[in-house]
C-alpha positions as protocol buffer text, in pm:
chain_id: "A"
residue {
  index: 1
  type: MET
  ca { x: 9636 y: 9859 z: 10705 }
}
residue {
  index: 2
  type: SER
  ca { x: 9354 y: 10099 z: 10634 }
}
residue {
  index: 3
  type: SER
  ca { x: 9012 y: 10017 z: 10493 }
}
residue {
  index: 4
  type: THR
  ca { x: 9042 y: 10226 z: 10206 }
}
residue {
  index: 5
  type: ILE
  ca { x: 9304 y: 10219 z: 9878 }
}
residue {
  index: 6
  type: PRO
  ca { x: 9556 y: 10543 z: 9932 }
}
residue {
  index: 7
  type: ASP
  ca { x: 9449 y: 10802 z: 9663 }
}
residue {
  index: 8
  type: PRO
  ca { x: 9759 y: 10853 z: 9454 }
}
residue {
  index: 9
  type: GLU
  ca { x: 9614 y: 11214 z: 9403 }
}
residue {
  index: 10
  type: GLN
  ca { x: 9779 y: 11282 z: 9761 }
}
residue {
  index: 11
  type: TYR
  ca { x: 10112 y: 11152 z: 9684 }
}
residue {
  index: 12
  type: GLU
  ca { x: 10455 y: 11198 z: 9464 }
}
residue {
  index: 13
  type: TRP
  ca { x: 10321 y: 10886 z: 9236 }
}
residue {
  index: 14
  type: THR
  ca { x: 10079 y: 10840 z: 9025 }
}
residue {
  index: 15
  type: PHE
  ca { x: 9878 y: 10507 z: 8914 }
}
residue {
  index: 16
  type: GLU
  ca { x: 9718 y: 10428 z: 8583 }
}
residue {
  index: 17
  type: GLN
  ca { x: 9564 y: 10093 z: 8416 }
}
residue {
  index: 18
  type: ARG
  ca { x: 9633 y: 9979 z: 8060 }
}
residue {
  index: 19
  type: GLY
  ca { x: 9388 y: 9660 z: 7999 }
}
residue {
  index: 20
  type: SER
  ca { x: 9521 y: 9390 z: 8273 }
}
residue {
  index: 21
  type: VAL
  ca { x: 9840 y: 9601 z: 8336 }
}
residue {
  index: 22
  type: GLY
  ca { x: 9903 y: 9790 z: 8672 }
}
residue {
  index: 23
  type: ILE
  ca { x: 10160 y: 10082 z: 8640 }
}
residue {
  index: 24
  type: TRP
  ca { x: 10288 y: 10288 z: 8944 }
}
residue {
  index: 25
  type: PHE
  ca { x: 10462 y: 10602 z: 8773 }
}
residue {
  index: 26
  type: MET
  ca { x: 10733 y: 10677 z: 9058 }
}
residue {
  index: 27
  type: GLU
  ca { x: 10945 y: 10914 z: 8768 }
}
residue {
  index: 28
  type: GLY
  ca { x: 10948 y: 11242 z: 9048 }
}
residue {
  index: 29
  type: TRP
  ca { x: 11114 y: 10975 z: 9265 }
}
residue {
  index: 30
  type: ARG
  ca { x: 11435 y: 11121 z: 9445 }
}
residue {
  index: 31
  type: GLY
  ca { x: 11379 y: 10933 z: 9760 }
}
residue {
  index: 32
  type: PHE
  ca { x: 11044 y: 10926 z: 9862 }
}
residue {
  index: 33
  type: ALA
  ca { x: 10903 y: 11036 z: 10239 }
}
residue {
  index: 34
  type: ASP
  ca { x: 10858 y: 10679 z: 10440 }
}
residue {
  index: 35
  type: GLU
  ca { x: 10493 y: 10784 z: 10404 }
}
residue {
  index: 36
  type: ASP
  ca { x: 10481 y: 10813 z: 10034 }
}
residue {
  index: 37
  type: LEU
  ca { x: 10655 y: 10490 z: 9979 }
}
residue {
  index: 38
  type: GLU
  ca { x: 10438 y: 10311 z: 10269 }
}
residue {
  index: 39
  type: ALA
  ca { x: 10133 y: 10444 z: 10034 }
}
residue {
  index: 40
  type: ALA
  ca { x: 10233 y: 10309 z: 9709 }
}
residue {
  index: 41
  type: SER
  ca { x: 10295 y: 9954 z: 9869 }
}
residue {
  index: 42
  type: GLU
  ca { x: 9984 y: 9961 z: 9980 }
}
residue {
  index: 43
  type: HIS
  ca { x: 9818 y: 10089 z: 9722 }
}
residue {
  index: 44
  type: TYR
  ca { x: 10021 y: 9815 z: 9495 }
}
residue {
  index: 45
  type: ARG
  ca { x: 9893 y: 9541 z: 9736 }
}
residue {
  index: 46
  type: GLU
  ca { x: 9508 y: 9640 z: 9754 }
}
residue {
  index: 47
  type: ARG
  ca { x: 9498 y: 9730 z: 9361 }
}
residue {
  index: 48
  type: GLY
  ca { x: 9725 y: 9459 z: 9212 }
}
residue {
  index: 49
  type: LYS
  ca { x: 9547 y: 9139 z: 9367 }
}
residue {
  index: 50
  type: ARG
  ca { x: 9209 y: 9283 z: 9209 }
}
residue {
  index: 51
  type: THR
  ca { x: 9122 y: 9031 z: 8938 }
}
residue {
  index: 52
  type: ASP
  ca { x: 9145 y: 9302 z: 8673 }
}
residue {
  index: 53
  type: ILE
  ca { x: 9516 y: 9314 z: 8709 }
}
residue {
  index: 54
  type: ASP
  ca { x: 9758 y: 9057 z: 8556 }
}
residue {
  index: 55
  type: ALA
  ca { x: 10077 y: 9213 z: 8577 }
}
residue {
  index: 56
  type: THR
  ca { x: 10253 y: 9513 z: 8712 }
}
residue {
  index: 57
  type: LEU
  ca { x: 10483 y: 9793 z: 8634 }
}
residue {
  index: 58
  type: ALA
  ca { x: 10715 y: 10038 z: 8833 }
}
residue {
  index: 59
  type: VAL
  ca { x: 10825 y: 10324 z: 8628 }
}
residue {
  index: 60
  type: PHE
  ca { x: 11128 y: 10517 z: 8724 }
}
residue {
  index: 61
  type: GLY
  ca { x: 11246 y: 10872 z: 8583 }
}
residue {
  index: 62
  type: ASP
  ca { x: 11536 y: 10974 z: 8433 }
}
residue {
  index: 63
  type: GLY
  ca { x: 11627 y: 11131 z: 8743 }
}
residue {
  index: 64
  type: THR
  ca { x: 11572 y: 10849 z: 8969 }
}
residue {
  index: 65
  type: ASN
  ca { x: 11878 y: 10760 z: 9177 }
}
residue {
  index: 66
  type: LEU
  ca { x: 11828 y: 10490 z: 9481 }
}
residue {
  index: 67
  type: ALA
  ca { x: 12053 y: 10429 z: 9722 }
}
residue {
  index: 68
  type: ARG
  ca { x: 12136 y: 10055 z: 9794 }
}
residue {
  index: 69
  type: GLU
  ca { x: 11907 y: 10034 z: 10126 }
}
residue {
  index: 70
  type: THR
  ca { x: 11615 y: 10186 z: 9927 }
}
residue {
  index: 71
  type: GLN
  ca { x: 11666 y: 9921 z: 9649 }
}
residue {
  index: 72
  type: GLU
  ca { x: 11731 y: 9638 z: 9923 }
}
residue {
  index: 73
  type: TYR
  ca { x: 11368 y: 9766 z: 10107 }
}
residue {
  index: 74
  type: MET
  ca { x: 11201 y: 9827 z: 9751 }
}
residue {
  index: 75
  type: GLY
  ca { x: 11312 y: 9443 z: 9670 }
}
residue {
  index: 76
  type: GLU
  ca { x: 11166 y: 9315 z: 10006 }
}
residue {
  index: 77
  type: GLU
  ca { x: 10817 y: 9469 z: 10003 }
}
residue {
  index: 78
  type: TRP
  ca { x: 10809 y: 9444 z: 9593 }
}
residue {
  index: 79
  type: SER
  ca { x: 10903 y: 9073 z: 9661 }
}
residue {
  index: 80
  type: THR
  ca { x: 10591 y: 9053 z: 9947 }
}
residue {
  index: 81
  type: ASN
  ca { x: 10371 y: 9253 z: 9768 }
}
residue {
  index: 82
  type: GLY
  ca { x: 10429 y: 9067 z: 9459 }
}
residue {
  index: 83
  type: GLU
  ca { x: 10332 y: 8729 z: 9628 }
}
residue {
  index: 84
  type: TYR
  ca { x: 10058 y: 8888 z: 9797 }
}
residue {
  index: 85
  type: THR
  ca { x: 9881 y: 9002 z: 9477 }
}
residue {
  index: 86
  type: ASP
  ca { x: 9980 y: 8668 z: 9288 }
}
residue {
  index: 87
  type: VAL
  ca { x: 10030 y: 8871 z: 8947 }
}
residue {
  index: 88
  type: ASP
  ca { x: 10164 y: 8672 z: 8640 }
}
residue {
  index: 89
  type: LYS
  ca { x: 10459 y: 8924 z: 8587 }
}
residue {
  index: 90
  type: ILE
  ca { x: 10649 y: 9202 z: 8736 }
}
residue {
  index: 91
  type: GLY
  ca { x: 10787 y: 9475 z: 8529 }
}
residue {
  index: 92
  type: PHE
  ca { x: 11085 y: 9768 z: 8611 }
}
residue {
  index: 93
  type: VAL
  ca { x: 11102 y: 10038 z: 8377 }
}
residue {
  index: 94
  type: SER
  ca { x: 11400 y: 10316 z: 8362 }
}
residue {
  index: 95
  type: ASP
  ca { x: 11630 y: 10513 z: 8133 }
}
residue {
  index: 96
  type: GLY
  ca { x: 11919 y: 10437 z: 8363 }
}
residue {
  index: 97
  type: THR
  ca { x: 11988 y: 10136 z: 8569 }
}
residue {
  index: 98
  type: THR
  ca { x: 11745 y: 10186 z: 8807 }
}
residue {
  index: 99
  type: ALA
  ca { x: 11509 y: 9928 z: 8685 }
}
residue {
  index: 100
  type: MET
  ca { x: 11749 y: 9626 z: 8665 }
}
residue {
  index: 101
  type: ALA
  ca { x: 11885 y: 9706 z: 9026 }
}
residue {
  index: 102
  type: VAL
  ca { x: 11513 y: 9676 z: 9208 }
}
residue {
  index: 103
  type: LYS
  ca { x: 11494 y: 9439 z: 8935 }
}
residue {
  index: 104
  type: SER
  ca { x: 11770 y: 9221 z: 9096 }
}
residue {
  index: 105
  type: GLN
  ca { x: 11655 y: 9265 z: 9455 }
}
residue {
  index: 106
  type: VAL
  ca { x: 11275 y: 9136 z: 9366 }
}
residue {
  index: 107
  type: ALA
  ca { x: 11206 y: 8751 z: 9377 }
}
residue {
  index: 108
  type: VAL
  ca { x: 10832 y: 8613 z: 9348 }
}
residue {
  index: 109
  type: PRO
  ca { x: 10784 y: 8199 z: 9292 }
}
residue {
  index: 110
  type: ASN
  ca { x: 10609 y: 8155 z: 8968 }
}
residue {
  index: 111
  type: THR
  ca { x: 10635 y: 8507 z: 8852 }
}
residue {
  index: 112
  type: GLU
  ca { x: 10786 y: 8650 z: 8571 }
}
residue {
  index: 113
  type: ILE
  ca { x: 11029 y: 8960 z: 8635 }
}
residue {
  index: 114
  type: GLU
  ca { x: 11217 y: 9186 z: 8409 }
}
residue {
  index: 115
  type: SER
  ca { x: 11352 y: 9523 z: 8359 }
}
residue {
  index: 116
  type: PHE
  ca { x: 11330 y: 9794 z: 8009 }
}
residue {
  index: 117
  type: LYS
  ca { x: 11425 y: 10087 z: 7900 }
}
residue {
  index: 118
  type: ASP
  ca { x: 11114 y: 10146 z: 7737 }
}
residue {
  index: 119
  type: LEU
  ca { x: 10741 y: 10191 z: 7903 }
}
residue {
  index: 120
  type: ASP
  ca { x: 10567 y: 10083 z: 7563 }
}
residue {
  index: 121
  type: ALA
  ca { x: 10782 y: 9745 z: 7515 }
}
residue {
  index: 122
  type: ALA
  ca { x: 10693 y: 9683 z: 7898 }
}
residue {
  index: 123
  type: VAL
  ca { x: 10372 y: 9693 z: 7856 }
}
residue {
  index: 124
  type: GLU
  ca { x: 10354 y: 9477 z: 7534 }
}
residue {
  index: 125
  type: TRP
  ca { x: 10579 y: 9218 z: 7736 }
}
residue {
  index: 126
  type: ALA
  ca { x: 10319 y: 9237 z: 8054 }
}
residue {
  index: 127
  type: ARG
  ca { x: 10015 y: 9187 z: 7856 }
}
residue {
  index: 128
  type: ASN
  ca { x: 10173 y: 8879 z: 7666 }
}
């Protein structure tokens, strides 16, 4: 693992923080290169473990359609990363079924996990 957090400007995903909620936008994703997915995962771990983040959200765009293997990989990674960050809540957002599919693969002890169709509703949930 590198000593610096990956810079979202160099990848196909973006990051923003709203209060104590970290949000990773994976909206353009139709299947990231392994390098992009690994960078997003590392950014999630290192940024999410800081004390100014209590909850995290991953936002998938309309065109995102993840293969089952990718969903399983993401579920495994998000489960491991969620334990590492020790956040209280992990949410997934998409218009279609992607958020529900990824959520169904994630298990983190003592962490609420939810899926949403609306980003504002997800942020409200994450803040409460």
